[in-house]
Short mmCIF file of C-alpha atoms in Angstrom, two decimals:
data_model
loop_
_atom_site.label_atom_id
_atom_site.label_comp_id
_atom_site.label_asym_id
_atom_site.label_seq_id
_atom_site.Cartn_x
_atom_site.Cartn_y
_atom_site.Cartn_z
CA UNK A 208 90.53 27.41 57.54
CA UNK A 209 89.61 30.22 55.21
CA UNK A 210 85.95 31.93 56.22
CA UNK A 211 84.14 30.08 53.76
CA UNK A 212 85.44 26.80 54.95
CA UNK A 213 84.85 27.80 58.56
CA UNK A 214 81.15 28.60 57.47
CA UNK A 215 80.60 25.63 55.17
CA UNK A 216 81.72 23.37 58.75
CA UNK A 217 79.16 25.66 60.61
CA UNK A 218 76.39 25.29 58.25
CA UNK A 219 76.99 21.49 57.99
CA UNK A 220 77.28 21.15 62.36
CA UNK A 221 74.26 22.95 62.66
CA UNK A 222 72.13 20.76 59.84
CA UNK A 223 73.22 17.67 61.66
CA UNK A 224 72.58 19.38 65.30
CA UNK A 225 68.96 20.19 63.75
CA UNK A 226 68.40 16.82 61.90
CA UNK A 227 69.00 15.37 65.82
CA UNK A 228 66.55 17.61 67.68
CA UNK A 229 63.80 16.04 64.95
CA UNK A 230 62.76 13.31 67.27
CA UNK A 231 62.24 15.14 70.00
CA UNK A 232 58.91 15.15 71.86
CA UNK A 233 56.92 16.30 75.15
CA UNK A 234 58.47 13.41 76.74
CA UNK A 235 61.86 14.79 76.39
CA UNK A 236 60.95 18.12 78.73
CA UNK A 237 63.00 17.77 81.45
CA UNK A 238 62.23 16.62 84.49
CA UNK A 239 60.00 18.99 87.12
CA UNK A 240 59.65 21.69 84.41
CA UNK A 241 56.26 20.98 83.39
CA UNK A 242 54.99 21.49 86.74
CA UNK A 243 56.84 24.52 87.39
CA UNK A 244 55.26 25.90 84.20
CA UNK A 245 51.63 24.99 85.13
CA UNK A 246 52.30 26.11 88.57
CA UNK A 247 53.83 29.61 87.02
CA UNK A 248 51.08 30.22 84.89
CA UNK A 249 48.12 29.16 87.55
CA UNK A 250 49.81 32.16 89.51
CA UNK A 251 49.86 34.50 86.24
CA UNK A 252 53.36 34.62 86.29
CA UNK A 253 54.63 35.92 82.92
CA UNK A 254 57.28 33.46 81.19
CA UNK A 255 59.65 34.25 78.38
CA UNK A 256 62.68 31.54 77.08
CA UNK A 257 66.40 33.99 76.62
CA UNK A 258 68.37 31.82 74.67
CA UNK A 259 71.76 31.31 73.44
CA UNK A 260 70.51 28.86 70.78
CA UNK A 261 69.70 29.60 67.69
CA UNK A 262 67.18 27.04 67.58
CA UNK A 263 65.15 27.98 70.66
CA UNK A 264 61.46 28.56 68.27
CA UNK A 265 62.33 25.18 67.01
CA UNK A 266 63.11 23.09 69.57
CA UNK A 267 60.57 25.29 71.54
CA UNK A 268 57.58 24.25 68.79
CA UNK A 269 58.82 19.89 69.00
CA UNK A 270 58.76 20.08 72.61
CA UNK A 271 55.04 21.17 72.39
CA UNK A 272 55.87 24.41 75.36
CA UNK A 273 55.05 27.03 73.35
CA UNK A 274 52.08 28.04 74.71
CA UNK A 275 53.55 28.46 77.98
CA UNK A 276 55.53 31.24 77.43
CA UNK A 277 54.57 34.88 76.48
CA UNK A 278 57.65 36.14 74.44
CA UNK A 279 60.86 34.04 73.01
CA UNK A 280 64.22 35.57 72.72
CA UNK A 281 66.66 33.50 70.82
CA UNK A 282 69.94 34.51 70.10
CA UNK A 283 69.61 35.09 66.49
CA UNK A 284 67.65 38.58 67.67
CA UNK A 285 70.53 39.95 69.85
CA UNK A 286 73.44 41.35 69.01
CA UNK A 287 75.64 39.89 71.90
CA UNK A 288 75.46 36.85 73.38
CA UNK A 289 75.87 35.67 77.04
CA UNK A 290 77.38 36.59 79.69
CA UNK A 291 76.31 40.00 78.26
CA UNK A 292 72.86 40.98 79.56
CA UNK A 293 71.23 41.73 76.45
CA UNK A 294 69.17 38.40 75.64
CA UNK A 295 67.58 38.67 79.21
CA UNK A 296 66.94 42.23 79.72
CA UNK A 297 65.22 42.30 75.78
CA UNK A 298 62.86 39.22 77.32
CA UNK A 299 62.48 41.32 80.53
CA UNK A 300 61.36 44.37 78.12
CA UNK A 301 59.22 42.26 75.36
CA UNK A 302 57.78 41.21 79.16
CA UNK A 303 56.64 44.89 80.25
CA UNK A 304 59.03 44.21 83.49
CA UNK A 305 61.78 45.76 84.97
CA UNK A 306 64.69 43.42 85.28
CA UNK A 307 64.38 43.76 89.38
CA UNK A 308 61.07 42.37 89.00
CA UNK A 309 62.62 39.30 87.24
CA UNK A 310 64.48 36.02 87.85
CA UNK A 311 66.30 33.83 85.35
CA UNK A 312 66.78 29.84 85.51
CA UNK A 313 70.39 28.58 83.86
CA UNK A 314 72.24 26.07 83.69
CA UNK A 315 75.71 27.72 83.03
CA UNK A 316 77.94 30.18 84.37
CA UNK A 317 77.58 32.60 81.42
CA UNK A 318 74.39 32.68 82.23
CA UNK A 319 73.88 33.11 85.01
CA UNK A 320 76.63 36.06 85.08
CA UNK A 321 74.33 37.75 81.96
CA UNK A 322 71.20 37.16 84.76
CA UNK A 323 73.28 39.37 87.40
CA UNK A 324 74.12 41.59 84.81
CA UNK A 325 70.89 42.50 83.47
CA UNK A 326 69.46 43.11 87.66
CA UNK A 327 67.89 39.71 87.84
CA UNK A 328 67.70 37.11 90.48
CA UNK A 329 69.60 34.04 89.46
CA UNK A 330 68.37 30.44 90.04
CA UNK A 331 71.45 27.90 89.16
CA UNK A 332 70.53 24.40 88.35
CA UNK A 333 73.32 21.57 88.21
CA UNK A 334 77.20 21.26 88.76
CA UNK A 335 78.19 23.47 85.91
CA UNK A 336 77.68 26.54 88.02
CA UNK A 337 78.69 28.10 91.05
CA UNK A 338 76.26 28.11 94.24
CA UNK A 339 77.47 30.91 95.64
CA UNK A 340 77.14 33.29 92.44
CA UNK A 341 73.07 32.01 92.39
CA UNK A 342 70.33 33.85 94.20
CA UNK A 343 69.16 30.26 94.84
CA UNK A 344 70.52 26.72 93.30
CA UNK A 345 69.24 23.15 92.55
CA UNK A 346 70.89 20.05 91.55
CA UNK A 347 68.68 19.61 88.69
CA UNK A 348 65.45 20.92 87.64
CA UNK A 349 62.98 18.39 89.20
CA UNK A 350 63.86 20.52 92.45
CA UNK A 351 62.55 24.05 90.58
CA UNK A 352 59.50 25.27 92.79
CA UNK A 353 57.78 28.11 91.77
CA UNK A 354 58.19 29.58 95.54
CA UNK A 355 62.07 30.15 94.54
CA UNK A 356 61.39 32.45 91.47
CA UNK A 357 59.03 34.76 93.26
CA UNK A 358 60.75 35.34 96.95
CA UNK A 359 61.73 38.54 96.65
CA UNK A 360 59.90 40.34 93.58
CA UNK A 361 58.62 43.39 93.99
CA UNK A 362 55.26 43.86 92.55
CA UNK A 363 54.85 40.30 91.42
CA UNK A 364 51.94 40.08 90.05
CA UNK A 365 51.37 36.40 91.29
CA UNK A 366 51.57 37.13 95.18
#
């Protein structure tokens, strides 16, 4: 494929991938997260989303989480994507937080190596990644407590 058939195939993946995410709602957060969130911010934790979607604001702004979370960094505003460290360690920053004073939740092994990378703690959820590389894992996010994410922080500001 020339360039501009390779982009033409992008653009037209991407409308269809966007056209899909149109029905999605609140009830489509997955399972245990809006606890964790509540729980996170009762403890004046500070939250930010590092994504490797371009559509992070968007899909964000349907599920109706926005106002959970103090900063957004979606990939379209880094200039290398995961496993490099930069989308976490620009959230960490945008945060006013070192990365040692950080954890980060994925769900995939570039992830969580760009996590590592940047001097986070790593919490793995599901079977796409590797136990022993995570700080702490979970089979799936209904098992997130906010007690995992905060072990271990220095200077936490919600201990």
């Amino acid at each position: 494929l020339t360039d501009e058939e390779l982009f033409a195939l992008t653009e037209e993946k991407n409308r269809w991938y966007r056209s899909s995410l149109e029905e999605l709602t609140s009830a489509d957060i997955l399972e245990g997260i809006p606890a964790l969130l509540e729980e996170l911010q009762g403890r004046g934790i500070k939250l930010a989303i590092a994504s490797a979607s371009a559509n992070a604001s968007f899909i964000v702004e349907k599920l109706g989480i926005g106002h959970s979370f103090d900063c957004l960094v979606p990939a379209s505003e880094v200039l290398v994507g995961k496993p490099d460290p930069e989308v976490f360690a620009r959230a960490a920053d945008e945060l006013g937080l070192y990365g040692e004073e950080c954890c980060g939740i994925e769900d995939a092994p570039a992830g969580i190596a760009a996590i590592k990378a940047a001097g986070m703690r790593a919490i793995g959820v599901g079977g796409a990644v590797d136990p022993a590389v995570c700080d702490v894992h979970v089979a799936n996010t209904a098992l997130l407590r906010g007690a995992m994410l905060l072990d271990d922080l220095p200077n936490c500001p919600g201990r």
